[in-house]
Amino acid sequence: MEVQDGRIQNEAELHKKLYRLRKLKEEQERADEQRERELADTAAWYQPETDRRSTEIADVEALISDFYMRQYEENPYYKFKSRNGIVSKRTSNHYDHDDKQLVDLVDDKFVKTTKKLDWAKYKATLTVLDDGRCVDENGELVPVTVQQQVKVMIKTTGEK
């Protein structure tokens, strides 16, 4: 029996396609496992070197920062520039505050309020009519339509 237009014509063909699907998924699973093993091997080689370099970078940066701070104490305008890089300063302010405590004290123009729909809760209150339109709990039409969809579920043997 031949497949017409690439479509399955009977259950025997369906059986064969399910078998093919199961084998393809098994093949993909083996490839995924091999990839994970290779990634683990790469990480075993890469991670120790990365950790060593990160520690060394932090040590060198600490030495440079220490030198810069000693120079800065003598000259607040100190800056070093070479073909290998620049060492300078940037000042910033960090504010320790508690929003919950301040929100009641400050003027309303400094307080943000956001209005956001809780779709999951609102959807539960809607009633769907036969034609796909929706009415709310007051019986009023709302600008929401529903399209029913059928999803075919395919689960091969041994699949989770």
XYZ file of N, CA, C and O in Angstrom:
640
model
N 0.845 -1.175 0.000
C 0.000 0.000 0.000
C 0.893 1.242 0.000
O 1.816 1.347 0.776
N 0.646 2.201 -0.826
C 1.465 3.383 -0.993
C 0.925 4.552 -0.197
O -0.272 4.685 0.000
N 1.825 5.412 0.236
C 1.439 6.629 0.936
C 1.119 7.674 -0.122
O 1.921 7.954 -1.002
N -0.071 8.228 -0.047
C -0.495 9.245 -1.008
C -0.292 10.622 -0.396
O -0.702 10.868 0.729
N 0.343 11.512 -1.154
C 0.571 12.889 -0.709
C 1.341 12.941 0.610
O 1.190 13.878 1.378
N 2.122 11.910 0.924
C 2.894 11.890 2.149
C 2.069 11.696 3.406
O 2.563 11.855 4.505
N 0.808 11.361 3.263
C -0.074 11.196 4.416
C -0.206 9.718 4.766
O -0.098 8.844 3.912
N -0.447 9.440 6.032
C -0.642 8.066 6.494
C -2.061 7.648 6.122
O -3.019 8.346 6.395
N -2.162 6.454 5.510
C -3.455 6.001 5.014
C -4.137 4.964 5.903
O -5.343 4.774 5.817
N -3.352 4.242 6.727
C -3.965 3.209 7.557
C -3.148 3.008 8.838
O -2.104 3.608 9.026
N -3.661 2.131 9.704
C -3.017 1.931 11.000
C -1.673 1.226 10.887
O -0.799 1.413 11.721
N -1.480 0.422 9.859
C -0.186 -0.242 9.669
C 0.895 0.812 9.398
O 2.008 0.738 9.939
N 0.563 1.782 8.572
C 1.505 2.865 8.295
C 1.720 3.714 9.545
O 2.835 4.165 9.823
N 0.659 3.929 10.302
C 0.772 4.677 11.563
C 1.720 3.958 12.508
O 2.569 4.571 13.153
N 1.589 2.613 12.586
C 2.467 1.802 13.425
C 3.926 2.011 13.013
O 4.803 2.200 13.868
N 4.208 1.983 11.719
C 5.572 2.162 11.224
C 6.106 3.556 11.547
O 7.264 3.715 11.910
N 5.258 4.561 11.416
C 5.698 5.935 11.690
C 5.958 6.132 13.184
O 6.905 6.822 13.568
N 5.146 5.509 14.043
C 5.398 5.590 15.476
C 6.715 4.906 15.830
O 7.473 5.386 16.671
N 7.009 3.780 15.182
C 8.279 3.086 15.383
C 9.433 4.006 14.974
O 10.415 4.147 15.703
N 9.299 4.627 13.810
C 10.341 5.530 13.312
C 10.528 6.706 14.276
O 11.656 7.106 14.571
N 9.430 7.248 14.779
C 9.501 8.355 15.722
C 10.221 7.941 16.998
O 11.080 8.662 17.508
N 9.901 6.746 17.508
C 10.552 6.250 18.723
C 12.053 6.091 18.505
O 12.864 6.486 19.341
N 12.451 5.541 17.358
C 13.874 5.340 17.064
C 14.603 6.682 16.923
O 15.741 6.832 17.379
N 13.955 7.658 16.299
C 14.571 8.982 16.165
C 14.778 9.633 17.530
O 15.823 10.237 17.791
N 13.797 9.496 18.410
C 13.926 10.069 19.750
C 15.029 9.370 20.537
O 15.784 10.012 21.279
N 15.154 8.053 20.402
C 16.230 7.323 21.074
C 17.587 7.777 20.554
O 18.535 7.956 21.323
N 17.683 7.962 19.249
C 18.924 8.429 18.631
C 19.286 9.816 19.165
O 20.446 10.081 19.497
N 18.292 10.686 19.272
C 18.541 12.031 19.797
C 18.966 11.976 21.252
O 19.850 12.709 21.680
N 18.377 11.085 22.033
C 18.731 10.939 23.437
C 20.186 10.491 23.583
O 20.920 10.996 24.433
N 20.622 9.534 22.736
C 22.024 9.087 22.777
C 22.964 10.240 22.423
O 24.011 10.416 23.056
N 22.587 11.037 21.424
C 23.412 12.181 21.038
C 23.477 13.204 22.170
O 24.546 13.776 22.447
N 22.365 13.426 22.849
C 22.339 14.367 23.973
C 23.229 13.879 25.108
O 23.948 14.668 25.734
N 23.183 12.571 25.391
C 24.023 12.011 26.451
C 25.505 12.155 26.102
O 26.318 12.495 26.961
N 25.849 11.905 24.827
C 27.239 12.051 24.405
C 27.677 13.505 24.545
O 28.780 13.791 25.017
N 26.803 14.433 24.180
C 27.118 15.858 24.298
C 27.357 16.224 25.760
O 28.305 16.947 26.073
N 26.529 15.723 26.663
C 26.700 16.013 28.081
C 28.027 15.473 28.603
O 28.710 16.130 29.379
N 28.394 14.255 28.155
C 29.682 13.686 28.574
C 30.832 14.560 28.070
O 31.785 14.834 28.805
N 30.748 14.987 26.820
C 31.806 15.822 26.246
C 31.871 17.181 26.938
O 32.960 17.709 27.172
N 30.716 17.739 27.274
C 30.717 19.012 27.992
C 31.326 18.857 29.381
O 32.048 19.738 29.861
N 31.041 17.728 30.033
C 31.620 17.469 31.356
C 33.133 17.338 31.253
O 33.878 17.862 32.097
N 33.613 16.644 30.214
C 35.061 16.510 30.013
C 35.697 17.876 29.765
O 36.764 18.188 30.292
N 35.050 18.701 28.948
C 35.560 20.035 28.658
C 35.588 20.872 29.925
O 36.558 21.580 30.192
N 34.538 20.794 30.726
C 34.480 21.558 31.969
C 35.581 21.106 32.930
O 36.179 21.933 33.628
N 35.861 19.802 32.968
C 36.902 19.283 33.849
C 38.270 19.852 33.473
O 39.130 20.086 34.329
N 38.486 20.102 32.190
C 39.740 20.694 31.736
C 39.727 22.212 31.917
O 40.690 22.816 32.353
N 38.603 22.829 31.605
C 38.507 24.284 31.540
C 38.377 24.942 32.912
O 39.005 25.963 33.176
N 37.584 24.389 33.793
C 37.250 25.047 35.058
C 38.461 25.299 35.959
O 38.589 26.398 36.493
N 39.364 24.335 36.171
C 40.513 24.616 37.043
C 41.372 25.776 36.532
O 41.808 26.624 37.308
N 41.574 25.840 35.218
C 42.364 26.931 34.645
C 41.632 28.260 34.795
O 42.242 29.290 35.079
N 40.337 28.243 34.608
C 39.539 29.464 34.760
C 39.593 29.944 36.200
O 39.767 31.143 36.454
N 39.448 29.031 37.147
C 39.517 29.402 38.559
C 40.889 29.968 38.915
O 40.986 30.975 39.641
N 41.948 29.342 38.421
C 43.308 29.815 38.694
C 43.504 31.225 38.146
O 43.992 32.114 38.843
N 43.077 31.452 36.888
C 43.222 32.774 36.280
C 42.375 33.815 37.003
O 42.814 34.947 37.204
N 41.173 33.452 37.425
C 40.304 34.391 38.140
C 40.950 34.824 39.446
O 40.910 36.009 39.810
N 41.543 33.889 40.153
C 42.227 34.205 41.404
C 43.416 35.116 41.138
O 43.633 36.110 41.849
N 44.175 34.796 40.111
C 45.348 35.604 39.773
C 44.939 37.006 39.330
O 45.575 38.003 39.702
N 43.859 37.126 38.547
C 43.357 38.436 38.120
C 42.954 39.264 39.338
O 43.289 40.443 39.445
N 42.256 38.646 40.284
C 41.830 39.360 41.497
C 43.046 39.828 42.295
O 43.045 40.950 42.830
N 44.093 38.992 42.385
C 45.298 39.373 43.120
C 45.988 40.565 42.465
O 46.390 41.515 43.148
N 46.125 40.537 41.146
C 46.784 41.637 40.428
C 45.952 42.915 40.543
O 46.487 44.007 40.766
N 44.638 42.802 40.416
C 43.775 43.981 40.556
C 43.882 44.568 41.956
O 43.866 45.789 42.134
N 44.017 43.717 42.987
C 44.171 44.203 44.361
C 45.482 44.964 44.517
O 45.528 46.016 45.181
N 46.564 44.464 43.914
C 47.858 45.158 43.973
C 47.778 46.518 43.288
O 48.281 47.523 43.814
N 47.128 46.566 42.115
C 46.991 47.828 41.382
C 46.134 48.806 42.185
O 46.479 49.992 42.305
N 45.032 48.333 42.762
C 44.161 49.196 43.562
C 44.903 49.745 44.778
O 44.762 50.930 45.123
N 45.696 48.893 45.431
C 46.470 49.335 46.592
C 47.440 50.438 46.187
O 47.522 51.480 46.853
N 48.156 50.244 45.092
C 49.090 51.268 44.620
C 48.350 52.554 44.289
O 48.767 53.651 44.672
N 47.225 52.428 43.593
C 46.473 53.623 43.195
C 45.989 54.394 44.425
O 46.094 55.622 44.478
N 45.471 53.701 45.429
C 44.956 54.370 46.621
C 46.079 55.097 47.373
O 45.866 56.201 47.907
N 47.286 54.543 47.401
C 48.411 55.233 48.038
C 48.760 56.504 47.264
O 49.031 57.541 47.859
N 48.722 56.420 45.925
C 48.997 57.606 45.112
C 47.883 58.640 45.260
O 48.134 59.839 45.298
N 46.655 58.159 45.354
C 45.480 59.040 45.472
C 45.515 59.839 46.773
O 45.108 61.005 46.806
N 46.004 59.210 47.851
C 46.107 59.919 49.128
C 47.058 61.105 49.026
O 46.848 62.141 49.663
N 48.110 60.962 48.223
C 49.071 62.061 48.038
C 48.562 63.082 47.030
O 48.814 64.279 47.180
N 47.859 62.605 45.975
C 47.389 63.496 44.911
C 45.990 63.066 44.508
O 45.837 62.075 43.804
N 44.931 63.806 44.915
C 43.551 63.406 44.599
C 43.247 63.423 43.099
O 42.218 62.906 42.676
N 44.119 63.981 42.278
C 43.909 64.020 40.826
C 44.763 62.991 40.091
O 44.876 63.022 38.869
N 45.356 62.059 40.836
C 46.258 61.080 40.233
C 45.506 60.195 39.242
O 44.396 59.724 39.504
N 46.159 59.965 38.090
C 45.619 59.095 37.051
C 46.807 58.508 36.310
O 47.784 59.199 36.052
N 46.740 57.219 35.987
C 47.831 56.566 35.257
C 47.301 56.069 33.928
O 46.247 55.437 33.863
N 48.067 56.365 32.866
C 47.657 55.952 31.533
C 48.872 55.374 30.811
O 49.939 55.975 30.810
N 48.712 54.179 30.232
C 49.778 53.576 29.425
C 49.139 52.788 28.303
O 47.912 52.674 28.234
N 49.952 52.206 27.444
C 49.387 51.418 26.343
C 48.726 50.137 26.834
O 47.963 49.504 26.123
N 48.988 49.748 28.085
C 48.383 48.544 28.661
C 47.083 48.817 29.406
O 46.381 47.880 29.776
N 46.787 50.086 29.647
C 45.540 50.383 30.336
C 45.580 51.696 31.088
O 46.579 52.416 31.061
N 44.486 51.990 31.748
C 44.319 53.231 32.503
C 43.889 52.877 33.919
O 43.064 51.989 34.127
N 44.433 53.585 34.886
C 44.012 53.433 36.274
C 43.554 54.809 36.739
O 44.317 55.765 36.707
N 42.283 54.901 37.113
C 41.732 56.171 37.583
C 40.657 55.876 38.611
O 40.492 54.734 39.031
N 39.919 56.905 39.017
C 38.887 56.700 40.032
C 37.538 57.151 39.505
O 37.441 57.933 38.566
N 36.517 56.653 40.122
C 35.152 57.105 39.874
C 34.454 57.091 41.222
O 34.466 56.085 41.921
N 33.862 58.196 41.569
C 33.141 58.247 42.835
C 31.658 58.054 42.574
O 31.139 58.473 41.535
N 31.004 57.403 43.500
C 29.567 57.189 43.380
C 28.966 57.201 44.780
O 29.661 56.988 45.772
N 27.692 57.462 44.840
C 26.976 57.471 46.107
C 26.105 56.235 46.203
O 25.421 55.879 45.254
N 26.117 55.622 47.349
C 25.250 54.471 47.594
C 24.312 54.851 48.736
O 24.769 55.247 49.813
N 23.022 54.752 48.491
C 22.028 55.119 49.487
C 21.470 53.857 50.145
O 20.957 52.984 49.461
N 21.571 53.783 51.456
C 20.934 52.711 52.203
C 19.540 53.206 52.581
O 19.420 54.232 53.270
N 18.512 52.518 52.111
C 17.149 52.969 52.390
C 16.188 51.798 52.392
O 16.499 50.722 51.884
N 15.021 52.035 52.962
C 13.966 51.038 53.008
C 12.746 51.635 52.314
O 12.118 52.565 52.828
N 12.423 51.125 51.132
C 11.296 51.652 50.356
C 9.991 51.603 51.135
O 9.187 52.527 51.067
N 9.776 50.528 51.849
C 8.521 50.373 52.586
C 8.358 51.471 53.628
O 7.256 51.955 53.879
N 9.446 51.864 54.239
C 9.395 52.902 55.258
C 9.224 54.280 54.618
O 8.482 55.120 55.124
N 9.872 54.514 53.492
C 9.824 55.823 52.845
C 8.523 56.088 52.102
O 8.118 57.234 51.952
N 7.861 55.052 51.600
C 6.693 55.240 50.748
C 5.590 56.019 51.459
O 4.850 56.768 50.827
N 5.489 55.896 52.766
C 4.472 56.632 53.515
C 4.904 58.060 53.840
O 4.069 58.913 54.126
N 6.201 58.319 53.791
C 6.713 59.632 54.181
C 6.818 60.619 53.025
O 6.701 61.824 53.238
N 7.060 60.127 51.816
C 7.332 61.033 50.697
C 6.042 61.457 50.000
O 4.986 60.841 50.162
N 6.162 62.517 49.205
C 5.042 63.035 48.419
C 4.607 61.985 47.391
O 5.427 61.234 46.874
N 3.315 61.948 47.075
C 2.764 60.955 46.142
C 3.385 61.021 44.753
O 3.389 60.032 44.027
N 3.925 62.181 44.379
C 4.519 62.290 43.048
C 5.783 61.433 42.904
O 6.242 61.180 41.806
N 6.322 60.969 44.022
C 7.505 60.117 43.987
C 7.175 58.641 44.117
O 8.065 57.800 44.159
N 5.904 58.303 44.208
C 5.488 56.918 44.414
C 4.888 56.386 43.115
O 3.998 56.993 42.534
N 5.375 55.242 42.660
C 4.856 54.598 41.447
C 3.729 53.644 41.821
O 3.836 52.905 42.793
N 2.697 53.690 41.030
C 1.655 52.682 41.166
C 1.424 52.100 39.785
O 1.366 52.828 38.805
N 1.315 50.816 39.721
C 1.105 50.172 38.427
C -0.197 49.406 38.457
O -0.574 48.815 39.470
N -0.867 49.421 37.320
C -2.127 48.705 37.186
C -1.871 47.564 36.209
O -1.477 47.806 35.068
N -2.079 46.346 36.669
C -1.788 45.187 35.833
C -2.907 44.170 35.998
O -3.366 43.914 37.103
N -3.310 43.616 34.892
C -4.399 42.634 34.883
C -3.881 41.277 35.353
O -2.852 40.800 34.883
N -4.594 40.645 36.263
C -4.298 39.282 36.678
C -5.146 38.385 35.781
O -6.277 38.035 36.115
N -4.614 38.041 34.615
C -5.365 37.336 33.586
C -5.891 35.993 34.086
O -7.020 35.612 33.801
N -5.101 35.274 34.833
C -5.524 33.943 35.290
C -6.792 34.031 36.149
O -7.733 33.250 35.955
N -6.844 34.974 37.062
C -8.026 35.116 37.919
C -9.218 35.640 37.123
O -10.339 35.193 37.312
N -8.948 36.627 36.232
C -10.043 37.204 35.450
C -10.645 36.167 34.497
O -11.846 36.059 34.352
N -9.768 35.367 33.867
C -10.207 34.349 32.915
C -11.153 33.354 33.590
O -12.123 32.889 32.982
N -10.901 33.057 34.852
C -11.738 32.092 35.579
C -13.163 32.614 35.780
O -14.089 31.829 35.955
N -13.354 33.929 35.720
C -14.684 34.506 35.914
C -15.474 34.603 34.620
O -16.664 34.921 34.649
N -14.828 34.362 33.482
C -15.497 34.501 32.189
C -16.293 33.252 31.830
O -15.913 32.136 32.166
N -17.389 33.477 31.110
C -18.190 32.388 30.581
C -18.090 32.450 29.063
O -18.312 33.503 28.460
N -17.758 31.318 28.439
C -17.602 31.262 26.989
C -18.928 30.876 26.355
O -19.543 29.876 26.728
N -19.365 31.677 25.378
C -20.594 31.391 24.640
C -20.285 30.438 23.492
O -19.124 30.220 23.148
N -21.331 29.880 22.877
C -21.163 28.917 21.784
C -20.391 29.491 20.602
O -19.684 28.769 19.903
N -20.529 30.798 20.354
C -19.879 31.406 19.194
C -18.460 31.909 19.504
O -17.821 32.536 18.676
N -17.948 31.650 20.717
C -16.581 32.021 21.063
C -16.466 33.347 21.792
O -15.391 33.694 22.265
N -17.557 34.108 21.863
C -17.517 35.358 22.614
C -17.584 35.049 24.104
O -17.985 33.966 24.509
N -17.209 36.030 24.933
C -17.184 35.815 26.378
C -18.011 36.875 27.090
O -18.089 38.018 26.652
N -18.603 36.455 28.194
C -19.307 37.391 29.070
C -18.688 37.287 30.455
O -18.213 36.233 30.867
N -18.700 38.431 31.166
C -18.145 38.429 32.516
C -19.196 37.990 33.527
O -20.313 37.618 33.168
N -18.861 38.072 34.793
C -19.762 37.591 35.838
C -21.035 38.426 35.957
O -22.012 37.999 36.538
N -21.053 39.636 35.349
C -22.246 40.485 35.342
C -23.119 40.222 34.125
O -24.146 40.866 33.937
N -22.685 39.308 33.251
C -23.446 38.990 32.054
C -23.185 39.938 30.891
O -23.863 39.877 29.871
N -22.192 40.811 31.017
C -21.871 41.759 29.963
C -20.818 41.166 29.032
O -19.881 40.504 29.468
N -20.975 41.442 27.724
C -19.981 40.995 26.746
C -18.666 41.726 26.992
O -18.656 42.931 27.259
N -17.577 40.991 26.914
C -16.246 41.586 27.069
C -15.467 41.359 25.784
O -15.743 40.416 25.037
N -14.491 42.207 25.484
C -13.733 42.067 24.235
C -12.716 40.926 24.284
O -11.521 41.131 24.136
N -13.217 39.730 24.513
C -12.378 38.536 24.555
C -13.070 37.472 23.723
O -14.275 37.269 23.855
N -12.332 36.821 22.836
C -12.895 35.706 22.063
C -12.048 34.469 22.315
O -10.871 34.555 22.649
N -12.673 33.319 22.135
C -12.005 32.047 22.389
C -12.053 31.208 21.116
O -13.102 31.091 20.497
N -10.915 30.645 20.729
C -10.865 29.692 19.633
C -10.429 28.361 20.234
O -9.375 28.267 20.833
N -11.271 27.373 20.071
C -10.949 26.053 20.615
C -9.953 25.375 19.684
O -10.090 25.424 18.462
N -8.945 24.769 20.262
C -7.917 24.094 19.486
C -7.822 22.646 19.937
O -7.982 22.346 21.114
N -7.547 21.767 18.994
C -7.339 20.360 19.307
C -5.865 20.076 19.098
O -5.322 20.350 18.020
N -5.214 19.566 20.103
C -3.796 19.248 20.015
C -3.641 17.743 20.063
O -4.140 17.091 20.980
N -2.964 17.194 19.087
C -2.720 15.761 19.040
C -1.527 15.452 19.931
O -0.467 16.053 19.801
N -1.712 14.536 20.849
C -0.656 14.146 21.770
C -0.038 12.844 21.266
O -0.748 11.865 21.060
N 1.282 12.842 21.072
C 1.977 11.654 20.603
C 3.012 11.307 21.669
O 3.855 12.120 22.025
N 2.934 10.085 22.168
C 3.858 9.642 23.184
C 4.373 8.267 22.759
O 3.609 7.330 22.637
N 5.673 8.191 22.534
C 6.242 6.909 22.112
C 6.543 6.051 23.333
O 6.633 6.552 24.446
N 6.723 4.764 23.101
C 7.003 3.825 24.171
C 8.291 4.200 24.889
O 9.288 4.512 24.259
N 8.235 4.226 26.201
C 9.425 4.530 26.987
C 9.649 6.025 27.168
O 10.604 6.436 27.822
N 8.830 6.847 26.596
C 8.987 8.300 26.704
C 8.392 8.789 28.021
O 7.368 8.303 28.474
N 9.032 9.760 28.597
C 8.574 10.305 29.886
C 7.535 11.357 29.677
O 7.394 12.010 28.745
